[in-house]
Coordinates of C-alpha atoms and ligand atoms in Angstrom, one line a residue:
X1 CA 0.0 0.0 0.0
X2 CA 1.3 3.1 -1.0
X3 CA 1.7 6.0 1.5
X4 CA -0.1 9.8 1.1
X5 CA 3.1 11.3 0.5
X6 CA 3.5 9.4 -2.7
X7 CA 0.7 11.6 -4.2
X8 CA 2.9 14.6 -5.0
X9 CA 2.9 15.0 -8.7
X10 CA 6.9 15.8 -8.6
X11 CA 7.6 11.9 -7.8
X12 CA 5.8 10.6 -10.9
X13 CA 7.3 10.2 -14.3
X14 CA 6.1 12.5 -16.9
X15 CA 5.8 11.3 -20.5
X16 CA 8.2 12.6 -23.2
X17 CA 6.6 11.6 -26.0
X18 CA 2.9 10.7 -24.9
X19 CA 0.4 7.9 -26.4
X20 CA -2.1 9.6 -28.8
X21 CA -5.3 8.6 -30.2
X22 CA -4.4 9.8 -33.5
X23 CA -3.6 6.2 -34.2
X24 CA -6.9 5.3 -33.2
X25 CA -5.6 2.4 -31.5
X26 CA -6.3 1.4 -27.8
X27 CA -5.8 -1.6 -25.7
X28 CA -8.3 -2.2 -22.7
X29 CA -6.9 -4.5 -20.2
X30 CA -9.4 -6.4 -18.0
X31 CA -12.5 -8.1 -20.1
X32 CA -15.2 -8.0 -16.9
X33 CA -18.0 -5.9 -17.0
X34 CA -16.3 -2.2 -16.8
X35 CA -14.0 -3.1 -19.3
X36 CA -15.8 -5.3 -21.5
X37 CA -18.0 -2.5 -21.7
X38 CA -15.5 0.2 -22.0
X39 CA -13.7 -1.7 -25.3
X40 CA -16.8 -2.1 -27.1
X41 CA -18.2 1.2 -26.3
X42 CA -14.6 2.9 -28.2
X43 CA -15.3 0.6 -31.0
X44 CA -18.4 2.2 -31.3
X45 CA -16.9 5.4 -31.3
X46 CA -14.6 4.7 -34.1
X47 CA -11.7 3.2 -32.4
X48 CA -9.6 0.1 -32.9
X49 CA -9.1 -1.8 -29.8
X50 CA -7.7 -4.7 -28.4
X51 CA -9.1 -5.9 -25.1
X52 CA -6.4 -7.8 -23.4
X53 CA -7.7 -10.8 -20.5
X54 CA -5.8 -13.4 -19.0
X55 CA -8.9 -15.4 -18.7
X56 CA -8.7 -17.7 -21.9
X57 CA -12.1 -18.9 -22.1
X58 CA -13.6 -15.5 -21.7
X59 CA -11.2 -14.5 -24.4
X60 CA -12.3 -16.9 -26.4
X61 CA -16.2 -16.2 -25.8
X62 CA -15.5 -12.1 -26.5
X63 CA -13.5 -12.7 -29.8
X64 CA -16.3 -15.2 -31.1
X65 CA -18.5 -12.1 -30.6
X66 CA -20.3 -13.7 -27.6
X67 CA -20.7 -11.6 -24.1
X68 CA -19.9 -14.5 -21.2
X69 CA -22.4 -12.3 -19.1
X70 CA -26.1 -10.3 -19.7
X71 CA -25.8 -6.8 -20.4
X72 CA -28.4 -5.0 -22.0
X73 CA -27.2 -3.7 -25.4
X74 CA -23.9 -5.0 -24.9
X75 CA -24.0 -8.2 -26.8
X76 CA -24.9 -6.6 -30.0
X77 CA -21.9 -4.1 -29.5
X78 CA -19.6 -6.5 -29.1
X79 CA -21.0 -8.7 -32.2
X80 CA -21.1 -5.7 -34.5
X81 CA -17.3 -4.9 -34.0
X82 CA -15.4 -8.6 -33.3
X83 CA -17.6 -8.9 -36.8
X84 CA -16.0 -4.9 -38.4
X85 CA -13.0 -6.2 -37.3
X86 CA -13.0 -2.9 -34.9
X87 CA -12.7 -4.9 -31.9
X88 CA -10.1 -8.0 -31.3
X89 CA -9.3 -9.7 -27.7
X90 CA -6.1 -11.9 -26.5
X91 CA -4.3 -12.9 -23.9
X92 CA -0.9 -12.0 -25.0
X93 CA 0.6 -9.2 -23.6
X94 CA 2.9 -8.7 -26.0
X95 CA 0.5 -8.7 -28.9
X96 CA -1.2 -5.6 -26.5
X97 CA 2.4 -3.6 -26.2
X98 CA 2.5 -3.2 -29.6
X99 CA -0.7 -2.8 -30.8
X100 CA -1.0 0.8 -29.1
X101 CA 0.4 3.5 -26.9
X102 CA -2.4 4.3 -25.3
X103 CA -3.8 1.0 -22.7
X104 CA -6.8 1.6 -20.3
X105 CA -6.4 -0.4 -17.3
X106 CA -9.9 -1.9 -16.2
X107 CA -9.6 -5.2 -13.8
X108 CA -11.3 -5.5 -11.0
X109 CA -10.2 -4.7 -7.4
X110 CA -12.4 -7.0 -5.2
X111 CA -12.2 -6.5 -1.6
X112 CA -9.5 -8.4 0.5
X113 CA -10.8 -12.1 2.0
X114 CA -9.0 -11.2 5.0
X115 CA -9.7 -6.9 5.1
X116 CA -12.2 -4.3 4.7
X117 CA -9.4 -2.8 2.1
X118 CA -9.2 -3.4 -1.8
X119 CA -7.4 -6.0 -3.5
X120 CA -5.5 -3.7 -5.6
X121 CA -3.0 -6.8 -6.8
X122 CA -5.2 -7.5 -10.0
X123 CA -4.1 -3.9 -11.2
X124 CA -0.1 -4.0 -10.6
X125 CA -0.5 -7.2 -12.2
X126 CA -1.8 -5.7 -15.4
X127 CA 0.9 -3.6 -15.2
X128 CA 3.6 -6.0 -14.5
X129 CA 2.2 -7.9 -17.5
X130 CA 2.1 -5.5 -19.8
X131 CA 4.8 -2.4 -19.3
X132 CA 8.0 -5.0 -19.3
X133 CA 6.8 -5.7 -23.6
X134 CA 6.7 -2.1 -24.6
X135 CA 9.0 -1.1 -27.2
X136 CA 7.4 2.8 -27.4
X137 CA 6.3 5.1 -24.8
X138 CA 3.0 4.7 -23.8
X139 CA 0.2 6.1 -21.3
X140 CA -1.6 3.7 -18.8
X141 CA -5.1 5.0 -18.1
X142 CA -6.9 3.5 -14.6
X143 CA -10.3 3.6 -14.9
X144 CA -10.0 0.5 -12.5
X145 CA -12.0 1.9 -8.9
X146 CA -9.0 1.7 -6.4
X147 CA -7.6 2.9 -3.0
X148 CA -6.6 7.1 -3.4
X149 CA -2.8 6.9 -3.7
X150 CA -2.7 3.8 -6.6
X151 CA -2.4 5.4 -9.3
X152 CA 0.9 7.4 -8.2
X153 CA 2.1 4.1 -6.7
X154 CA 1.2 2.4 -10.0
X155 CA 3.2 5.0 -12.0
X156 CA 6.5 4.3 -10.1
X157 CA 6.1 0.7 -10.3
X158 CA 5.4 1.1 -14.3
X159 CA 8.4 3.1 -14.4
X160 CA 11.0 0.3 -12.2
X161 CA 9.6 -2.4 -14.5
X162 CA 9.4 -0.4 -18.2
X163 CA 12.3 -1.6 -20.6
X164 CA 15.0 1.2 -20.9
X165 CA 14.5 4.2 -23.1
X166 CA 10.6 3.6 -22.6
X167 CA 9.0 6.3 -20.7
X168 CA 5.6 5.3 -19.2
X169 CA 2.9 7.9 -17.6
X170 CA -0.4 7.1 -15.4
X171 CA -3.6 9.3 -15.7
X172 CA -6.7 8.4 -14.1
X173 CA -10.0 7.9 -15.1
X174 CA -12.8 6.5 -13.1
X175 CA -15.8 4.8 -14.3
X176 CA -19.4 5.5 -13.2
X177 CA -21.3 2.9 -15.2
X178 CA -23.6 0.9 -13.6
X179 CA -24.5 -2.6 -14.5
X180 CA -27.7 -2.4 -16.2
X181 CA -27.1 0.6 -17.9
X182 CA -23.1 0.2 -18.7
X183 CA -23.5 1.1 -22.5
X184 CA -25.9 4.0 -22.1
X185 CA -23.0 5.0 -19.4
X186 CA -20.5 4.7 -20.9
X187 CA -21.5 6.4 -24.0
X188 CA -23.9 9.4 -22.7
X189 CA -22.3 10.0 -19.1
X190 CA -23.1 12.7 -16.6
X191 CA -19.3 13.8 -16.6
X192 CA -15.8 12.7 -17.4
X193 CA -13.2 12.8 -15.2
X194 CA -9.8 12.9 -15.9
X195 CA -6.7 12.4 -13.5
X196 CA -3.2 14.0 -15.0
X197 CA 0.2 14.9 -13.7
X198 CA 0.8 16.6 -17.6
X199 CA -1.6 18.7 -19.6
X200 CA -0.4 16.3 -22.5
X201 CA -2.1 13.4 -21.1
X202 CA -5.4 15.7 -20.4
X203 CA -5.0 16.6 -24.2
X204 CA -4.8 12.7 -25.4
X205 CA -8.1 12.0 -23.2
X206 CA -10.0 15.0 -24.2
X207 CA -9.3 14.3 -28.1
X208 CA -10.4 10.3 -27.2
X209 CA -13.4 10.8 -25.6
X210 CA -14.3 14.2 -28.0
X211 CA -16.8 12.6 -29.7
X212 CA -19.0 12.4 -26.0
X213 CA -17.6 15.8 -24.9
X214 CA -18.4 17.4 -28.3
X215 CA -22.6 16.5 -27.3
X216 CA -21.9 18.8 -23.8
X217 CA -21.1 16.2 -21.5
X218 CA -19.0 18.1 -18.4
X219 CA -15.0 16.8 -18.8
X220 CA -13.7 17.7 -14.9
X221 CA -9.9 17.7 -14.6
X222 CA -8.0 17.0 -11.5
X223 CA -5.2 16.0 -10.1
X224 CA -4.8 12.0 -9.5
X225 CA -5.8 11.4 -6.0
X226 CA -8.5 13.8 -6.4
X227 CA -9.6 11.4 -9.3
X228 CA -9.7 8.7 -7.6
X229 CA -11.6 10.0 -4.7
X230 CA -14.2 11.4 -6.8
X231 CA -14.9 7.7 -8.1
X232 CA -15.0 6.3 -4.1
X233 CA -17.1 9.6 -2.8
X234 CA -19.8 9.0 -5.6
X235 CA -20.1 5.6 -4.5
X236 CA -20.3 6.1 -0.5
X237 CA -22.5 9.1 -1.0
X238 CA -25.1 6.7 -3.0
X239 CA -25.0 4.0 -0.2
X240 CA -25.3 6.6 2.2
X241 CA -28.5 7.6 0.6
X242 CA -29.9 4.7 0.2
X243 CA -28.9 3.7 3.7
X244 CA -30.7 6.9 5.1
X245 CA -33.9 5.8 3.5
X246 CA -33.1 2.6 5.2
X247 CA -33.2 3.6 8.4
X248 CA -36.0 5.7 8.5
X249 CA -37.8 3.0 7.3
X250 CA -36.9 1.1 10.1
X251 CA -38.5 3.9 12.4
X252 CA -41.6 4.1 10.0
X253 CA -41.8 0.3 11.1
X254 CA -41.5 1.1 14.8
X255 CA -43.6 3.9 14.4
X256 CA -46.6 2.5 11.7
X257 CA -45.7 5.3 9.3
X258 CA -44.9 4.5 5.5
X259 CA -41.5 5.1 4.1
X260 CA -42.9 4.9 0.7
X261 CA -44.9 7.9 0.9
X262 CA -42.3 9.7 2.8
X263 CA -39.4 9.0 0.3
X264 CA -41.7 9.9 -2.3
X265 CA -42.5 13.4 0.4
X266 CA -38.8 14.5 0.7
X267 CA -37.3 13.3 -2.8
X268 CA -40.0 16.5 -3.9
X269 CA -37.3 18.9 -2.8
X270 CA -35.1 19.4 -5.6
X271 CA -32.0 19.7 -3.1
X272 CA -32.9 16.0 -1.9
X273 CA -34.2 14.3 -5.5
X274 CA -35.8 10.7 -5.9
X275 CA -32.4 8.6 -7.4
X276 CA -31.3 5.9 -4.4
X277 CA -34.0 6.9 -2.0
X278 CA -35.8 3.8 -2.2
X279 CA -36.1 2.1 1.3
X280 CA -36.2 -2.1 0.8
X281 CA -33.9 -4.7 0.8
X282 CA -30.9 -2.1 0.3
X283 CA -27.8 -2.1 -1.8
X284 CA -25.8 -5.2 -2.8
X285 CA -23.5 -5.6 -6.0
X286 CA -19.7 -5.8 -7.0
X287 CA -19.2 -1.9 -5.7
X288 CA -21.2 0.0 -3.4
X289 CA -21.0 -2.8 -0.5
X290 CA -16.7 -3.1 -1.1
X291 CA -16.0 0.3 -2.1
X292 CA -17.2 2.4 1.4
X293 CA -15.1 -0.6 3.0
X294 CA -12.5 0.0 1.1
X295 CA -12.3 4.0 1.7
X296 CA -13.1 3.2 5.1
X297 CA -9.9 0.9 5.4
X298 CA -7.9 3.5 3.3
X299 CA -8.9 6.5 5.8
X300 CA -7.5 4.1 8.0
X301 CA -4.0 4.0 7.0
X302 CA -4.0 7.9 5.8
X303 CA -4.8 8.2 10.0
X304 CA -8.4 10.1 9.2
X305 CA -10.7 6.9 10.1
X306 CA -13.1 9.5 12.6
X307 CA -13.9 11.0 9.3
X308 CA -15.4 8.2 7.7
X309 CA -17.0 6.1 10.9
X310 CA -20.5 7.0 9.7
X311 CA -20.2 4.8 6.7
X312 CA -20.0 2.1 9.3
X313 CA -23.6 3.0 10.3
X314 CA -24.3 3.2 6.5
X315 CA -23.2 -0.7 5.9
X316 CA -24.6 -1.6 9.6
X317 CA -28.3 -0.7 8.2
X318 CA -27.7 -2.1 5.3
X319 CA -26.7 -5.9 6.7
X320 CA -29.9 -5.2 8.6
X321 CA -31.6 -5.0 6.1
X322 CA -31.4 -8.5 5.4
X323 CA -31.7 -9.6 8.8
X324 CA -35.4 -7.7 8.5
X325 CA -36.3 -9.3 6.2
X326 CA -35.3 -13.1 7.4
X327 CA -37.0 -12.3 10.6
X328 CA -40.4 -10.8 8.6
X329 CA -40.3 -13.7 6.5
X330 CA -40.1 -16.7 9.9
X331 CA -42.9 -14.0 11.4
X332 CA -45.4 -14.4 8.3
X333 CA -44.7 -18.5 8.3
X334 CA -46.1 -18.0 12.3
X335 CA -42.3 -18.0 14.3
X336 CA -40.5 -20.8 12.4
X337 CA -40.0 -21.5 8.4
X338 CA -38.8 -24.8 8.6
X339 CA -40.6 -26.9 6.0
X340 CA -42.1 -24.3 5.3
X341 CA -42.1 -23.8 1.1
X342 CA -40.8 -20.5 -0.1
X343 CA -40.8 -18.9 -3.6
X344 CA -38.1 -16.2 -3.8
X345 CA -38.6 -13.6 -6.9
X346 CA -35.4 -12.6 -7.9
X347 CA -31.5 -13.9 -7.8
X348 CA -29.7 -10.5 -9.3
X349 CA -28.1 -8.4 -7.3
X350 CA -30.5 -5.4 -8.6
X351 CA -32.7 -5.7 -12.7
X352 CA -31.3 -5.8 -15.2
X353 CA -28.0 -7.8 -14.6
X354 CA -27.5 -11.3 -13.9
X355 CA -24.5 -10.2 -11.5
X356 CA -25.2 -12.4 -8.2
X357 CA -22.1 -10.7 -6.4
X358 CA -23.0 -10.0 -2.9
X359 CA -26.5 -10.0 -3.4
X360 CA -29.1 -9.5 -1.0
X361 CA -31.9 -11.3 -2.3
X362 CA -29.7 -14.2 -2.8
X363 CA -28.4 -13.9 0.9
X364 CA -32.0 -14.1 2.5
X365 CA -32.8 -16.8 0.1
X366 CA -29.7 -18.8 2.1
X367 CA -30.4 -18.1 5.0
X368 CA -34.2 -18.9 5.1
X369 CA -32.5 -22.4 3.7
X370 CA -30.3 -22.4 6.4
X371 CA -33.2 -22.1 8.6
X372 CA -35.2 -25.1 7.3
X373 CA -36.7 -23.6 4.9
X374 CA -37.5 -25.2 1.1
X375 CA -36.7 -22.6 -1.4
X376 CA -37.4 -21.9 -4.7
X377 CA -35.6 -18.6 -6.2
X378 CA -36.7 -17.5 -9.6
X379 CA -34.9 -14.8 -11.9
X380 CA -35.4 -14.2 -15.6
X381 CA -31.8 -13.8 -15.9
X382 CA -29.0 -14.7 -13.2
X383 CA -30.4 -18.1 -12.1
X384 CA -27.2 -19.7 -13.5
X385 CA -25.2 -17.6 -12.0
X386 CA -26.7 -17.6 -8.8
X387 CA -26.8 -21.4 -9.0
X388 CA -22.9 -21.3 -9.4
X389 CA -22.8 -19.3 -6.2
X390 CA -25.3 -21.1 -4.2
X391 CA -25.6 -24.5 -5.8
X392 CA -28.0 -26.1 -3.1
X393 CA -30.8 -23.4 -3.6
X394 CA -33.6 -24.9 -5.4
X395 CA -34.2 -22.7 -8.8
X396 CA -37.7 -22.6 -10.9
X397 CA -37.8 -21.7 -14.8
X398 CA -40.8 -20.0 -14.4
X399 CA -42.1 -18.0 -11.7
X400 CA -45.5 -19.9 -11.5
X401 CA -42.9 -23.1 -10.9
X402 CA -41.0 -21.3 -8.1
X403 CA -45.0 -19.7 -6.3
X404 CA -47.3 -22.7 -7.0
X405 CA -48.0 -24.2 -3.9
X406 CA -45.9 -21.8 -1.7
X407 CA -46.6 -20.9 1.8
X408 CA -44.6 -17.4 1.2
X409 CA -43.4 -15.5 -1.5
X410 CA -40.7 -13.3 -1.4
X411 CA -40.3 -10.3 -4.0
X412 CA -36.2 -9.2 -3.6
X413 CA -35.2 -8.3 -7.1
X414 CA -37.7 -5.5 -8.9
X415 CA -37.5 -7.1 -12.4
X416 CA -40.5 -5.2 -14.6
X417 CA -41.8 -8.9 -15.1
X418 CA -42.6 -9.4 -11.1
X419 CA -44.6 -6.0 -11.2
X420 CA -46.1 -7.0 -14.2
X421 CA -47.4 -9.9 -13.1
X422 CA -51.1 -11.2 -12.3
X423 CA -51.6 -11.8 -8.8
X424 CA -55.1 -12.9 -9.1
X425 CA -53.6 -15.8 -12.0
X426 CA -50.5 -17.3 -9.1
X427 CA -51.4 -20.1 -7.2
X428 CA -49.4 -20.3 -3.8
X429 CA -51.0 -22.3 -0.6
X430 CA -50.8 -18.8 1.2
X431 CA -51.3 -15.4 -0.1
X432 CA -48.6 -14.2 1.4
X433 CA -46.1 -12.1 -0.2
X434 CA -43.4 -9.8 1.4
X435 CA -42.3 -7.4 -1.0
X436 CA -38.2 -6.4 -0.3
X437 CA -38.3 -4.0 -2.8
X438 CA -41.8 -1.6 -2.4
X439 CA -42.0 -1.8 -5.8
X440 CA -45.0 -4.1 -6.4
X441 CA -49.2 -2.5 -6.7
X442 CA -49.5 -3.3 -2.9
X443 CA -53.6 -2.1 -3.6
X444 CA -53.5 -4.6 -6.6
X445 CA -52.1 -7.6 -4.5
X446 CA -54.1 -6.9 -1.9
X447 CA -57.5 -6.9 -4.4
X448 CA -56.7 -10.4 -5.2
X449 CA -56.7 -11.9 -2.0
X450 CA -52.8 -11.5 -0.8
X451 CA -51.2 -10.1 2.1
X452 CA -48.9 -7.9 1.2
X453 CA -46.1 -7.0 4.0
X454 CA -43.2 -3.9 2.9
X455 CA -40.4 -3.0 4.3
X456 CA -40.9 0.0 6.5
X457 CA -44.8 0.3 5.5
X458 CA -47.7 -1.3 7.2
X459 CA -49.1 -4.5 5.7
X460 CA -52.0 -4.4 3.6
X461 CA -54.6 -7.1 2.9
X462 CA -56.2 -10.2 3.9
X463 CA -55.1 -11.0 7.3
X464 CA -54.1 -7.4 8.6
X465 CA -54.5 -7.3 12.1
X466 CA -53.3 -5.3 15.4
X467 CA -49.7 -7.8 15.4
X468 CA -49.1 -6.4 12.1
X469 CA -49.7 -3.1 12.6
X470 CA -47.8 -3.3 16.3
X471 CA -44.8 -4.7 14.0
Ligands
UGA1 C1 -22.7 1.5 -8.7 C2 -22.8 3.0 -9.0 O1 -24.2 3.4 -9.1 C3 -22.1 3.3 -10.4 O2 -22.2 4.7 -10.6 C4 -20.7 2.9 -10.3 O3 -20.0 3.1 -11.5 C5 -20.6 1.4 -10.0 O4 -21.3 1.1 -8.8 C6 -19.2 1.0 -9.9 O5 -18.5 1.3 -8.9 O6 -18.7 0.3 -10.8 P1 -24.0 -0.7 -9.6 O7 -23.1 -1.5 -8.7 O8 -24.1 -1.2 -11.0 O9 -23.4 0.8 -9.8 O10 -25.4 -0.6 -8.9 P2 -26.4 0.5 -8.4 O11 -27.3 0.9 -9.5 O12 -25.6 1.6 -7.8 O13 -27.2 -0.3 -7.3 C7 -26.5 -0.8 -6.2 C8 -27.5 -1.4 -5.2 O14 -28.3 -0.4 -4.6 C9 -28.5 -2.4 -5.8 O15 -28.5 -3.6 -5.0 C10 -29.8 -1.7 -5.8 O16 -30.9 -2.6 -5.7 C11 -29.6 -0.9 -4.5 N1 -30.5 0.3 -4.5 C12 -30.4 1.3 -5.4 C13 -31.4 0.5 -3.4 O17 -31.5 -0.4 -2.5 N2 -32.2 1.6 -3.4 C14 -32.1 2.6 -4.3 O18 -32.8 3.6 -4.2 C15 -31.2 2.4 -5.3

């Protein structure tokens, strides 16, 4: 881990002769969902690119034109330039080196198995891989979400391993994407930010990513610390939010009060707005969950850990979230599940992905297992994943397969398809449904026959009674 000191732009190398896009070649190195996205994306915009992965298989999958995970609008990105010939993948790092000057770094930087900190050893390995082939100067770009203080750490370490003669420069530049939505992202942000220790390497990212600045999209640049801060702050702000809608649902339970109407009350005011306000099951995923870890480990060793204490309230509420919702669920089956049958509507960490990585509706799936419980999860998308993760869940192809004869349902992943759904058409033993998301008609449930318990909102329906309301 690097210290703050090594921050200073005077201790990191400055390119000579940087990497330009005039070529209109760039390598992407890391194949997952950011950088997946991010190669197929430049293709779109013109560029030649060569996404580097030291996973063969997934290589293999990408240069066939096939995406080895569901992204909406990705697939056919990928398949229109592996087919223009815009878009190529290996796993040689030499074929990389010299196929441009100009190399995006976009692995991922899971959190530690035995820390709250990042596993930043994914990126240095990308670099170690790589810089030691280069025959030309060349600019690494992070876009890789890591601990403030990498990317000047990474710069020195590209420098002791580069081949003499060959100068190497780090900029930053995080990634907001969010599964789901990665191509619209990626293509139409909010802003770009941009990390330099040169105005050259600002210059060589401005003209790259002109063709989304040209349309008025804000391009912010900083120093790199400050842009990889800005990357981490997003992210704990949003789980902050979301968090703070969690917890005053838990008082809206306490108190009988509705933290749908409330949310929907507040998010009115402009200042506080509607986006990651909505009180449920709470935030799960490959980011939000390891990055406030991470920046709370990093404030840590930068000696400012009083600073950042809150966000372990923000993750407390959130891990009770789930705990909420195990304990609603053995409440509804009368104080114990076991053998009790339970359909569980979604396996995806939030719609529209079929990433399973830490999340919660998977979690209280387990646990109700764990608990005695026979569980069926459905999910129109991530069910193989999910069964990779959690092999001894039971899984239904059809959501009528996973409800039929249930004593409980559970709605944890707001797919469109769940709201759309009949509820007058299922066929459970119990009407029961908790709904870990507020998102379903709770009127339109409750019309045909069910029960229908929120998180921080009083039950409606058949069955409502004083220990419901008292709950
Ligand atoms: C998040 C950020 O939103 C992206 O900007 C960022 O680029 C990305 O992490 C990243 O670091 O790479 P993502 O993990 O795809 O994106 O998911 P989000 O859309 O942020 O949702 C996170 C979780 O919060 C989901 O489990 C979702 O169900 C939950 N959530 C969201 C709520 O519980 N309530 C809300 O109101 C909104």
């Amino acid at each position: 881990m690097t210290t703050h000191q090594e921050t200073h732009h005077d201790t990191v190398p400055a390119a000579t002769d940087p990497a330009t896009p005039a070529s209109g070649r760039v390598t992407v190195i890391g194949t997952g969902y950011l950088g997946a996205t991010h190669a197929a994306c430049l293709a779109e915009l013109g560029y030649d690119v060569l996404g580097l992965d030291t996973d063969p298989a997934k290589v293999a999958d990408l240069a066939a034109g096939r995406l080895p995970f569901y992204e909406p609008g990705l697939a056919e990105l990928v398949e229109r330039h592996t087919a223009s010939g815009r878009l190529a993948f290996t796993t040689d790092p030499r074929e990389a080196a010299e196929f441009a000057d100009l190399h995006f770094v976009c692995v991922g930087t899971p959190q530690r198995r035995d820390s709250m900190a990042a596993d930043t050893s994914h990126v240095t390995a990308a670099v170690s891989g790589l810089v030691p082939h280069l025959r030309r100067d060349a600019l690494l770009v992070g876009k890789s979400t890591v601990p403030v203080g990498t990317a000047a750490a990474l710069a020195l370490h590209a420098r002791s391993v580069a081949p003499d003669g060959v100068e190497v420069a780090v900029a930053w530049n995080p990634e907001f994407l969010r599964e789901g939505r990665a191509v619209e992202d990626t293509l139409r942000p909010d802003r770009i930010v941009v990390g330099v220790t040169d105005p050259l390497h600002e210059k060589v990212l401005r003209e790259l990513y002109a063709p989304v600045v040209d349309v008025g999209v804000p391009f912010v640049v900083t120093d790199l610390a400050t842009s990889e801060l800005v990357k981490v702050a997003a992210n704990a702000f949003l789980a902050t939010k979301i968090s703070f809608a969690n917890a005053i649902a838990e008082l809206c339970d306490a108190a009988g009060a509705d933290v749908v109407a409330l949310t929907d009350a507040i998010g009115r005011d402009a200042r506080i707005g509607h986006q990651f306000l909505s009180a449920g099951l709470g935030f799960g995923g490959g980011c939000l969950p390891k990055d406030i870890r991470a920046l709370m480990a990093r404030a840590g060793e930068l000696g400012v850990d009083e600073a950042l204490t809150f966000l372990r309230e923000v993750d407390a509420i959130n891990m009770r979230r789930r705990s909420r919702t195990v304990a609603l669920a053995v409440e509804e089956c009368g104080g114990s599940v076991l053998g009790r049958r339970v359909a569980v509507l979604g396996a995806a960490f939030k719609p529209g992905t079929d990433d399973v990585r830490d999340s919660p509706a998977l979690n209280v799936a387990a646990q109700l297992q764990l608990q005695g419980a026979h569980v069926r999860v459905h999910d129109p998308r991530a069910t193989a994943t999910a069964a990779r993760t959690f092999p001894t869940l039971g899984y239904a192809d059809t959501v009528e397969d996973a409800v039929t004869g249930s004593d409980l349902v559970l709605h944890l992943t707001e797919w469109d398809e769940y709201r759309a759904l009949d509820p007058a058409a299922l066929q459970p033993a119990r009407r029961v449904v908790i709904d870990g998301r507020n998102a379903l008609d709770a009127e339109r449930w409750a019309a045909a026959g069910w029960r229908v318990c929120g998180l921080g909102r009083p039950a409606v329906g058949a069955g409502v009674g004083p220990a419901a309301v008292s709950r």
